[in-house]
Tab-separated table of C-alpha atoms and ligand atoms in Angstrom:
chain	number	residue	atom	x	y	z
A	1	UNK	CA	-10.348	-3.388	1.656
A	2	UNK	CA	-7.527	-1.869	-0.272
A	3	UNK	CA	-7.561	1.986	-0.224
A	4	UNK	CA	-6.827	2.400	-4.003
A	5	UNK	CA	-7.136	0.402	-7.757
A	6	UNK	CA	-3.629	-0.528	-7.234
A	7	UNK	CA	-2.464	-0.025	-4.186
A	8	UNK	CA	-2.827	-2.113	-0.754
A	9	UNK	CA	-4.065	-5.593	-1.790
A	10	UNK	CA	-4.866	-7.276	1.437
A	11	UNK	CA	-3.265	-10.827	2.351
A	12	UNK	CA	-3.835	-11.891	5.284
A	13	UNK	CA	-6.559	-12.913	7.741
A	14	UNK	CA	-7.607	-10.513	10.536
A	15	UNK	CA	-5.531	-11.626	13.506
A	16	UNK	CA	-6.924	-8.696	16.142
A	17	UNK	CA	-10.054	-8.298	17.890
A	18	UNK	CA	-12.419	-6.208	15.806
A	19	UNK	CA	-13.161	-3.830	18.681
A	20	UNK	CA	-13.460	-0.348	16.919
A	21	UNK	CA	-16.972	-0.455	15.290
A	22	UNK	CA	-19.272	1.936	12.993
A	23	UNK	CA	-22.322	1.686	11.434
A	24	UNK	CA	-23.674	4.170	8.433
A	25	UNK	CA	-26.908	4.013	5.515
A	26	UNK	CA	-25.936	4.702	1.916
A	27	UNK	CA	-28.825	5.635	-0.288
A	28	UNK	CA	-27.735	5.377	-3.695
A	29	UNK	CA	-29.686	5.568	-7.161
A	30	UNK	CA	-29.501	1.709	-7.238
A	31	UNK	CA	-28.708	-0.456	-4.459
A	32	UNK	CA	-28.438	-3.648	-6.285
A	33	UNK	CA	-25.913	-1.763	-8.638
A	34	UNK	CA	-24.006	-0.058	-6.401
A	35	UNK	CA	-23.611	-3.928	-4.443
A	36	UNK	CA	-22.541	-5.281	-7.356
A	37	UNK	CA	-19.834	-2.585	-8.284
A	38	UNK	CA	-18.987	-3.108	-4.622
A	39	UNK	CA	-18.159	-6.777	-5.331
A	40	UNK	CA	-16.795	-6.419	-8.585
A	41	UNK	CA	-14.097	-3.707	-7.558
A	42	UNK	CA	-13.109	-4.969	-4.071
A	43	UNK	CA	-12.457	-9.240	-5.139
A	44	UNK	CA	-9.072	-7.193	-6.516
A	45	UNK	CA	-8.191	-6.109	-2.819
A	46	UNK	CA	-9.698	-8.200	-0.215
A	47	UNK	CA	-11.767	-11.269	0.911
A	48	UNK	CA	-15.192	-10.600	-0.844
A	49	UNK	CA	-18.336	-12.863	0.336
A	50	UNK	CA	-21.111	-12.308	-0.988
A	51	UNK	CA	-24.692	-13.919	0.183
A	52	UNK	CA	-27.796	-12.696	-1.370
A	53	UNK	CA	-28.122	-9.242	-0.630
A	54	UNK	CA	-25.344	-9.061	1.829
A	55	UNK	CA	-21.750	-8.450	1.282
A	56	UNK	CA	-18.779	-8.707	3.473
A	57	UNK	CA	-15.399	-7.510	2.526
A	58	UNK	CA	-12.176	-8.550	4.877
A	59	UNK	CA	-8.882	-7.222	4.995
A	60	UNK	CA	-6.462	-6.763	7.173
A	61	UNK	CA	-7.725	-3.428	8.323
A	62	UNK	CA	-11.065	-4.972	9.424
A	63	UNK	CA	-14.286	-5.944	8.232
A	64	UNK	CA	-17.180	-4.174	6.181
A	65	UNK	CA	-20.938	-5.858	6.212
A	66	UNK	CA	-22.916	-4.429	3.603
A	67	UNK	CA	-26.430	-4.991	3.392
A	68	UNK	CA	-29.399	-3.929	0.838
A	69	UNK	CA	-32.366	-3.374	2.842
A	70	UNK	CA	-35.020	-1.257	1.248
A	71	UNK	CA	-33.530	0.066	-1.469
A	72	UNK	CA	-31.007	1.210	1.003
A	73	UNK	CA	-27.202	0.249	1.887
A	74	UNK	CA	-26.796	-0.591	5.680
A	75	UNK	CA	-23.109	-0.440	6.596
A	76	UNK	CA	-21.239	-2.153	9.425
A	77	UNK	CA	-17.442	-1.653	10.021
A	78	UNK	CA	-15.138	-3.672	12.461
A	79	UNK	CA	-11.614	-2.879	12.863
A	80	UNK	CA	-8.576	-3.558	15.280
A	81	UNK	CA	-8.062	0.116	15.944
A	82	UNK	CA	-9.658	3.196	15.532
A	83	UNK	CA	-6.864	4.541	13.076
A	84	UNK	CA	-8.014	1.689	10.789
A	85	UNK	CA	-11.626	2.242	11.688
A	86	UNK	CA	-11.464	5.814	10.488
A	87	UNK	CA	-9.007	4.892	7.290
A	88	UNK	CA	-12.008	2.130	6.142
A	89	UNK	CA	-14.772	4.651	6.853
A	90	UNK	CA	-12.861	6.820	4.112
A	91	UNK	CA	-12.182	3.905	1.657
A	92	UNK	CA	-15.527	2.940	1.830
A	93	UNK	CA	-16.865	6.603	1.458
A	94	UNK	CA	-14.410	7.370	-1.298
A	95	UNK	CA	-15.434	4.111	-3.176
A	96	UNK	CA	-19.278	4.621	-2.832
A	97	UNK	CA	-18.914	8.240	-4.365
A	98	UNK	CA	-16.821	7.185	-7.232
A	99	UNK	CA	-19.454	4.225	-8.004
A	100	UNK	CA	-22.202	6.720	-7.682
A	101	UNK	CA	-20.552	8.798	-10.316
A	102	UNK	CA	-22.880	11.433	-11.397
A	103	UNK	CA	-25.785	10.221	-9.510
A	104	UNK	CA	-26.699	11.398	-6.426
A	105	UNK	CA	-25.560	9.509	-3.130
A	106	UNK	CA	-26.541	10.162	0.566
A	107	UNK	CA	-24.187	8.634	2.974
A	108	UNK	CA	-24.625	8.977	6.702
A	109	UNK	CA	-22.630	7.659	9.769
A	110	UNK	CA	-23.809	6.960	13.234
A	111	UNK	CA	-21.058	9.209	14.494
A	112	UNK	CA	-21.173	11.971	11.683
A	113	UNK	CA	-17.141	12.789	11.890
A	114	UNK	CA	-16.601	16.422	12.303
A	115	UNK	CA	-14.449	18.516	9.729
A	116	UNK	CA	-10.995	17.782	11.307
A	117	UNK	CA	-7.384	16.844	10.427
A	118	UNK	CA	-6.975	12.836	9.524
A	119	UNK	CA	-6.573	10.652	12.742
A	120	UNK	CA	-3.903	9.150	10.676
A	121	UNK	CA	-1.816	11.991	9.578
A	122	UNK	CA	1.802	12.670	10.582
A	123	UNK	CA	3.623	15.535	9.469
A	124	UNK	CA	7.669	14.696	8.749
A	125	UNK	CA	10.515	17.383	7.995
A	126	UNK	CA	13.551	16.151	5.981
A	127	UNK	CA	16.460	15.682	7.890
A	128	UNK	CA	18.930	14.466	5.398
A	129	UNK	CA	19.484	12.677	1.879
A	130	UNK	CA	21.889	10.288	0.486
A	131	UNK	CA	22.041	7.734	-2.188
A	132	UNK	CA	22.124	4.393	-1.251
A	133	UNK	CA	22.369	2.589	-4.901
A	134	UNK	CA	22.855	4.901	-7.642
A	135	UNK	CA	19.131	4.638	-8.297
A	136	UNK	CA	18.108	4.187	-4.995
A	137	UNK	CA	17.751	7.661	-2.578
A	138	UNK	CA	17.413	7.656	1.100
A	139	UNK	CA	15.399	10.495	3.313
A	140	UNK	CA	15.966	10.241	6.745
A	141	UNK	CA	12.482	12.426	8.201
A	142	UNK	CA	12.168	13.395	11.641
A	143	UNK	CA	8.658	12.503	12.893
A	144	UNK	CA	7.092	13.118	16.091
A	145	UNK	CA	4.922	10.149	16.197
A	146	UNK	CA	7.680	7.415	14.977
A	147	UNK	CA	6.247	4.997	17.357
A	148	UNK	CA	2.581	4.913	15.420
A	149	UNK	CA	4.911	3.079	12.450
A	150	UNK	CA	6.454	0.600	14.144
A	151	UNK	CA	4.274	-1.960	13.347
A	152	UNK	CA	4.563	-5.249	11.242
A	153	UNK	CA	0.950	-5.236	10.424
A	154	UNK	CA	1.285	-2.164	8.234
A	155	UNK	CA	4.527	-1.349	6.448
A	156	UNK	CA	3.462	1.379	3.699
A	157	UNK	CA	2.339	4.499	3.972
A	158	UNK	CA	0.385	7.161	1.411
A	159	UNK	CA	3.017	9.954	1.366
A	160	UNK	CA	1.683	13.406	0.861
A	161	UNK	CA	3.933	15.704	-0.868
A	162	UNK	CA	2.872	19.649	-0.676
A	163	UNK	CA	4.003	22.081	-3.366
A	164	UNK	CA	7.566	22.910	-2.496
A	165	UNK	CA	7.827	26.132	-1.069
A	166	UNK	CA	4.499	26.376	0.242
A	167	UNK	CA	3.001	25.850	3.446
A	168	UNK	CA	1.340	22.410	3.396
A	169	UNK	CA	-2.607	22.139	3.734
A	170	UNK	CA	-3.198	18.820	4.911
A	171	UNK	CA	-6.823	16.789	3.795
A	172	UNK	CA	-9.216	16.918	6.313
A	173	UNK	CA	-12.184	14.617	6.964
A	174	UNK	CA	-15.561	15.391	5.735
A	175	UNK	CA	-19.247	14.691	7.539
A	176	UNK	CA	-19.797	11.433	4.982
A	177	UNK	CA	-16.534	10.151	6.158
A	178	UNK	CA	-14.612	11.298	2.766
A	179	UNK	CA	-11.181	12.962	2.797
A	180	UNK	CA	-10.880	16.602	1.689
A	181	UNK	CA	-8.201	17.376	-0.410
A	182	UNK	CA	-6.643	20.920	-0.815
A	183	UNK	CA	-7.044	21.904	-3.892
A	184	UNK	CA	-5.665	24.458	-6.428
A	185	UNK	CA	-1.978	25.826	-5.234
A	186	UNK	CA	-2.342	23.942	-1.912
A	187	UNK	CA	-2.802	20.388	-4.120
A	188	UNK	CA	-0.527	17.778	-2.870
A	189	UNK	CA	0.735	14.774	-4.668
A	190	UNK	CA	-0.086	11.655	-2.867
A	191	UNK	CA	2.212	8.503	-3.804
A	192	UNK	CA	2.221	5.307	-1.846
A	193	UNK	CA	5.901	4.520	-0.128
A	194	UNK	CA	7.333	1.765	2.685
A	195	UNK	CA	8.805	2.703	5.747
A	196	UNK	CA	12.106	1.310	4.790
A	197	UNK	CA	13.325	1.642	8.575
A	198	UNK	CA	12.563	3.288	12.127
A	199	UNK	CA	14.670	4.708	15.129
A	200	UNK	CA	11.598	5.328	17.706
A	201	UNK	CA	14.044	6.619	20.280
A	202	UNK	CA	15.211	9.042	18.097
A	203	UNK	CA	11.710	9.758	16.304
A	204	UNK	CA	13.079	9.302	13.274
A	205	UNK	CA	12.705	6.921	10.154
A	206	UNK	CA	14.056	6.363	6.684
A	207	UNK	CA	11.994	5.807	3.177
A	208	UNK	CA	14.042	4.937	0.030
A	209	UNK	CA	13.182	6.458	-3.162
A	210	UNK	CA	13.532	4.501	-6.753
A	211	UNK	CA	14.857	7.075	-9.022
A	212	UNK	CA	13.152	5.608	-11.961
A	213	UNK	CA	13.446	6.232	-15.701
A	214	UNK	CA	12.131	9.444	-16.949
A	215	UNK	CA	8.993	8.790	-18.878
A	216	UNK	CA	8.574	12.169	-19.898
A	217	UNK	CA	6.006	12.945	-17.270
A	218	UNK	CA	5.672	14.407	-13.993
A	219	UNK	CA	6.526	11.967	-11.335
A	220	UNK	CA	6.490	13.567	-7.941
A	221	UNK	CA	7.282	10.725	-5.699
A	222	UNK	CA	10.587	9.895	-7.603
A	223	UNK	CA	11.085	13.645	-7.975
A	224	UNK	CA	10.427	14.331	-4.324
A	225	UNK	CA	12.625	11.871	-3.366
A	226	UNK	CA	15.680	13.282	-5.447
A	227	UNK	CA	14.863	16.699	-4.609
A	228	UNK	CA	14.108	17.025	-0.979
A	229	UNK	CA	15.853	19.296	1.322
A	230	UNK	CA	16.443	19.204	5.052
A	231	UNK	CA	13.894	21.211	6.470
A	232	UNK	CA	11.212	19.985	3.990
A	233	UNK	CA	7.939	18.926	5.032
A	234	UNK	CA	5.788	16.100	3.870
A	235	UNK	CA	2.919	14.014	5.263
A	236	UNK	CA	2.348	10.439	6.098
A	237	UNK	CA	-1.456	9.015	5.847
A	238	UNK	CA	-0.911	5.464	7.758
A	239	UNK	CA	0.623	2.920	8.085
A	240	UNK	CA	-1.530	1.274	5.622
A	241	UNK	CA	-2.155	-2.504	4.708
A	242	UNK	CA	0.306	-4.654	3.750
A	243	UNK	CA	1.922	-6.327	6.656
A	244	UNK	CA	4.393	-9.039	7.085
A	245	UNK	CA	3.157	-12.249	5.943
A	246	UNK	CA	2.434	-15.021	9.003
A	247	UNK	CA	4.170	-18.144	7.750
A	248	UNK	CA	7.053	-19.856	8.754
A	249	UNK	CA	8.434	-19.655	5.210
A	250	UNK	CA	8.619	-17.083	2.616
A	251	UNK	CA	9.063	-16.445	-0.479
A	252	UNK	CA	9.467	-12.435	-0.762
A	253	UNK	CA	9.692	-11.335	-4.603
A	254	UNK	CA	9.830	-7.999	-6.821
A	255	UNK	CA	11.080	-5.083	-8.222
A	256	UNK	CA	13.031	-2.429	-6.831
A	257	UNK	CA	9.940	-0.766	-5.385
A	258	UNK	CA	9.455	-3.606	-3.160
A	259	UNK	CA	13.165	-3.910	-1.873
A	260	UNK	CA	12.616	-1.700	1.090
A	261	UNK	CA	9.508	-3.671	1.877
A	262	UNK	CA	11.107	-6.856	1.398
A	263	UNK	CA	14.250	-5.558	3.387
A	264	UNK	CA	11.979	-4.796	5.946
A	265	UNK	CA	10.523	-8.202	5.971
A	266	UNK	CA	13.792	-10.012	5.668
A	267	UNK	CA	14.966	-7.826	8.927
A	268	UNK	CA	11.425	-8.609	10.889
A	269	UNK	CA	11.992	-12.522	10.265
A	270	UNK	CA	12.478	-14.860	13.385
A	271	UNK	CA	15.149	-16.403	13.605
A	272	UNK	CA	13.488	-19.861	13.178
A	273	UNK	CA	12.030	-18.819	9.898
A	274	UNK	CA	13.246	-19.975	6.006
A	275	UNK	CA	13.475	-17.019	4.180
A	276	UNK	CA	14.410	-16.514	0.244
A	277	UNK	CA	14.185	-13.447	-1.953
A	278	UNK	CA	13.997	-12.768	-5.303
A	279	UNK	CA	14.959	-8.978	-6.618
A	280	UNK	CA	15.027	-7.044	-9.650
A	281	UNK	CA	17.130	-3.873	-9.975
A	282	UNK	CA	18.379	-2.475	-12.875
A	283	UNK	CA	21.952	-4.443	-12.862
A	284	UNK	CA	24.517	-4.953	-9.837
A	285	UNK	CA	25.229	-1.796	-8.691
A	286	UNK	CA	21.699	-1.678	-7.207
A	287	UNK	CA	22.265	-4.932	-5.034
A	288	UNK	CA	21.965	-3.757	-1.020
A	289	UNK	CA	23.495	-5.672	1.974
A	290	UNK	CA	20.273	-7.261	3.352
A	291	UNK	CA	20.627	-8.660	7.000
A	292	UNK	CA	18.381	-11.608	8.141
A	293	UNK	CA	18.026	-13.117	11.784
A	294	UNK	CA	17.171	-16.562	9.956
A	295	UNK	CA	19.730	-18.908	9.363
A	296	UNK	CA	18.052	-20.415	6.653
A	297	UNK	CA	18.214	-17.130	4.454
A	298	UNK	CA	18.756	-16.617	0.790
A	299	UNK	CA	18.797	-14.087	-1.936
A	300	UNK	CA	18.786	-13.768	-5.554
A	301	UNK	CA	19.279	-10.602	-7.497
A	302	UNK	CA	18.064	-10.541	-10.741
A	303	UNK	CA	20.011	-8.174	-13.255
A	304	UNK	CA	18.039	-6.282	-16.673
A	305	UNK	CA	21.021	-5.150	-17.569
A	306	UNK	CA	19.728	-2.448	-19.904
A	307	UNK	CA	16.192	-3.391	-20.346
A	308	UNK	CA	13.494	-1.080	-19.064
A	309	UNK	CA	11.874	-1.914	-15.695
A	310	UNK	CA	9.223	-4.176	-15.970
A	311	UNK	CA	10.241	-5.607	-19.193
A	312	UNK	CA	12.697	-7.885	-18.660
A	313	UNK	CA	10.202	-10.942	-17.666
A	314	UNK	CA	12.445	-12.512	-14.951
A	315	UNK	CA	10.512	-11.984	-11.987
A	316	UNK	CA	8.093	-14.345	-13.534
A	317	UNK	CA	9.885	-17.455	-14.206
A	318	UNK	CA	12.297	-16.690	-10.862
A	319	UNK	CA	8.974	-17.274	-9.239
A	320	UNK	CA	7.661	-20.221	-10.851
A	321	UNK	CA	10.989	-22.056	-10.465
A	322	UNK	CA	10.399	-21.951	-6.447
A	323	UNK	CA	7.201	-23.475	-6.940
A	324	UNK	CA	7.662	-27.138	-7.199
A	325	UNK	CA	7.801	-28.976	-3.980
A	326	UNK	CA	6.678	-25.925	-1.825
A	327	UNK	CA	5.373	-26.638	1.997
A	328	UNK	CA	2.429	-26.143	3.128
A	329	UNK	CA	3.899	-23.354	5.700
A	330	UNK	CA	5.239	-21.207	2.653
A	331	UNK	CA	4.166	-17.607	1.933
A	332	UNK	CA	4.460	-16.003	-1.572
A	333	UNK	CA	4.355	-12.404	-1.309
A	334	UNK	CA	5.224	-10.735	-4.411
A	335	UNK	CA	5.144	-6.991	-5.552
A	336	UNK	CA	5.881	-5.629	-8.955
A	337	UNK	CA	4.617	-3.345	-11.946
A	338	UNK	CA	1.001	-4.147	-12.700
A	339	UNK	CA	1.589	-6.537	-15.733
A	340	UNK	CA	3.539	-8.700	-13.788
A	341	UNK	CA	1.900	-8.809	-10.784
A	342	UNK	CA	-1.251	-10.196	-12.424
A	343	UNK	CA	0.601	-12.588	-14.668
A	344	UNK	CA	2.517	-14.109	-11.077
A	345	UNK	CA	-0.566	-14.165	-9.009
A	346	UNK	CA	-2.209	-16.092	-12.471
A	347	UNK	CA	0.955	-18.149	-12.094
A	348	UNK	CA	0.378	-18.640	-8.262
A	349	UNK	CA	-3.334	-19.465	-8.473
A	350	UNK	CA	-2.740	-21.814	-11.013
A	351	UNK	CA	-0.180	-23.598	-8.974
A	352	UNK	CA	-3.164	-24.055	-6.569
A	353	UNK	CA	-2.324	-21.392	-3.818
A	354	UNK	CA	-4.944	-19.070	-2.151
A	355	UNK	CA	-4.927	-15.709	-0.860
A	356	UNK	CA	-4.133	-17.680	2.507
A	357	UNK	CA	-0.711	-18.656	0.878
A	358	UNK	CA	0.275	-16.187	-1.944
A	359	UNK	CA	-0.547	-12.059	-2.436
A	360	UNK	CA	0.704	-10.441	-5.956
A	361	UNK	CA	0.209	-6.912	-5.559
A	362	UNK	CA	0.664	-3.930	-7.870
A	363	UNK	CA	3.647	-1.253	-7.037
A	364	UNK	CA	3.039	1.044	-9.973
A	365	UNK	CA	2.244	0.693	-13.776
A	366	UNK	CA	3.571	1.395	-16.683
A	367	UNK	CA	2.781	4.240	-18.450
A	368	UNK	CA	0.106	5.608	-15.850
A	369	UNK	CA	0.924	8.089	-13.433
A	370	UNK	CA	-0.532	7.304	-9.758
B	401	LIG	C1	2.440	-0.400	-1.023
B	401	LIG	C2	3.334	0.297	-1.642
B	401	LIG	C3	4.892	0.604	-1.607
B	401	LIG	C4	5.507	1.289	-2.048
B	401	LIG	N1	6.405	1.702	-1.702
B	401	LIG	C5	7.580	2.085	-2.531
B	401	LIG	C6	8.927	2.330	-2.056
B	401	LIG	O1	9.231	2.135	-0.878
B	401	LIG	N2	9.547	2.935	-2.498
B	401	LIG	C7	9.342	3.424	-3.973
B	401	LIG	O2	10.666	3.834	-4.397
B	401	LIG	N3	8.232	2.565	-4.669
B	401	LIG	C8	7.392	2.536	-3.726
B	401	LIG	N4	6.294	1.982	-4.248
B	401	LIG	C9	6.262	2.805	-5.551
B	401	LIG	C10	5.652	3.797	-5.800
B	401	LIG	O3	4.713	4.272	-5.266
B	401	LIG	C11	5.276	3.913	-7.811
B	401	LIG	O4	6.495	3.527	-8.416
B	401	LIG	C12	5.317	5.402	-7.763
B	401	LIG	O5	4.327	5.443	-9.166
B	401	LIG	C13	6.058	6.222	-8.251
B	401	LIG	O6	5.548	7.840	-8.476
B	401	LIG	P1	6.148	8.490	-9.261
B	401	LIG	O7	5.340	10.070	-8.721
B	401	LIG	O8	7.704	8.767	-8.984
B	401	LIG	O9	5.682	8.061	-10.449
B	401	LIG	P2	4.056	8.285	-10.992
B	401	LIG	O10	3.696	9.335	-11.089
B	401	LIG	O11	3.377	7.205	-10.548
B	401	LIG	O12	4.224	7.533	-12.369
B	401	LIG	C14	4.963	8.849	-13.747
B	401	LIG	C15	5.944	7.599	-14.512
B	401	LIG	O13	6.951	7.263	-14.021
B	401	LIG	C16	6.738	5.548	-14.507
B	401	LIG	N5	7.037	4.761	-13.087
B	401	LIG	C17	6.318	4.831	-11.971
B	401	LIG	N6	7.204	4.208	-11.220
B	401	LIG	C18	8.434	3.356	-11.688
B	401	LIG	C19	9.452	2.710	-11.609
B	401	LIG	N7	9.423	2.086	-10.209
B	401	LIG	N8	10.123	2.561	-12.399
B	401	LIG	C20	9.997	2.686	-13.883
B	401	LIG	N9	9.124	3.385	-14.192
B	401	LIG	C21	8.222	3.929	-13.221
B	401	LIG	C22	5.057	5.320	-14.410
B	401	LIG	O14	4.862	4.000	-15.029
B	401	LIG	C23	4.562	6.788	-15.583
B	401	LIG	O15	4.549	6.701	-16.517
B	401	LIG	C24	5.245	1.315	-4.079
B	401	LIG	C25	4.001	1.416	-4.046
B	401	LIG	C26	3.240	0.793	-3.233
B	401	LIG	C27	1.990	0.239	-3.640
């Protein structure tokens, strides 16, 4: 399952054993409606299988089996790690309450979580900041549990940005599995980012921030990247879904928000893989030198040359141009602005690629704050 409407769309089949399990029961006003909402919503983010009153959602962070039994929903979760189980419970809980809206909903889990700091939350402290290119700023952050993020299965995090100058108040797990977020003066902003690199020995990581166009709105992510100073504190939730696709041949495409993920995947590729990257950036000054262990690595930079991000229409034709003669072992991975991601997904589907061979993910939405 993905945790939000436009974030972690799930691509790969679950490969690890699902050793961590948990059951729960939800009693909504209308169990049929709730089951239908679950199917409709999660289809964009997970493999959704419905068989009568039973629904299975599968993603790389695990499985959720939800069955309607006597007007209530029996829920069974199975995940590869305890962190993923706790994340999956939070995702399911948040969504069920969102679908219920103002209607009452009772949700209980077999092991009722005690209000506690989230299991997959790590604190970070800014060590330094520098521009990699004119519009990409890199923060080096210190993190005691850097090793937790050293996985090819989850490259992304939710960055929790507390109000500047205040001691952070972190979210907690509530008894119904939802996340209790700090409010008022302690409210924190949350945005998705990619761990660009890790140094487990030094307990440091880097995160690259696109200093994107000013749309006249608050943009906490880009502002944090721009203004963060040595000693500032923030939090990371994750690592989250969205890992390195399992394939011998990769086509990786996206705009600059996907550049950190694409760069990381290029670095993770083994020498026997074939990798082609298509990256759209503002202009030549935004290109970065990216190293790959594979001899069979190529990269195509697309320049908007003055057009606003997501409006140049460069990515879709560039991806489409690679589709003819695509081998059966090729996985096409795309991440960019929502409208473009949807158009590319439709194009890939029309070409006969299903979820096992492609993903086209929304990384941001023009005109919408996250
Ligand atoms: C899994 C995942 C991983 C990601 N990794 C990274 C990463 O490593 N580095 C990174 O920089 N981003 C990354 N992103 C994208 C980032 O989360 C979004 O760009 C996010 O909207 C930035 O938040 P903000 O607070 O700056 O802007 P928001 O508050 O979300 O939006 C404010 C305004 O800015 C606009 N806007 C947002 N992003 C852009 C953009 N890129 N170009 C032009 N206008 C924009 C919005 O349309 C809106 O009008 C990732 C997204 C996902 C889902």
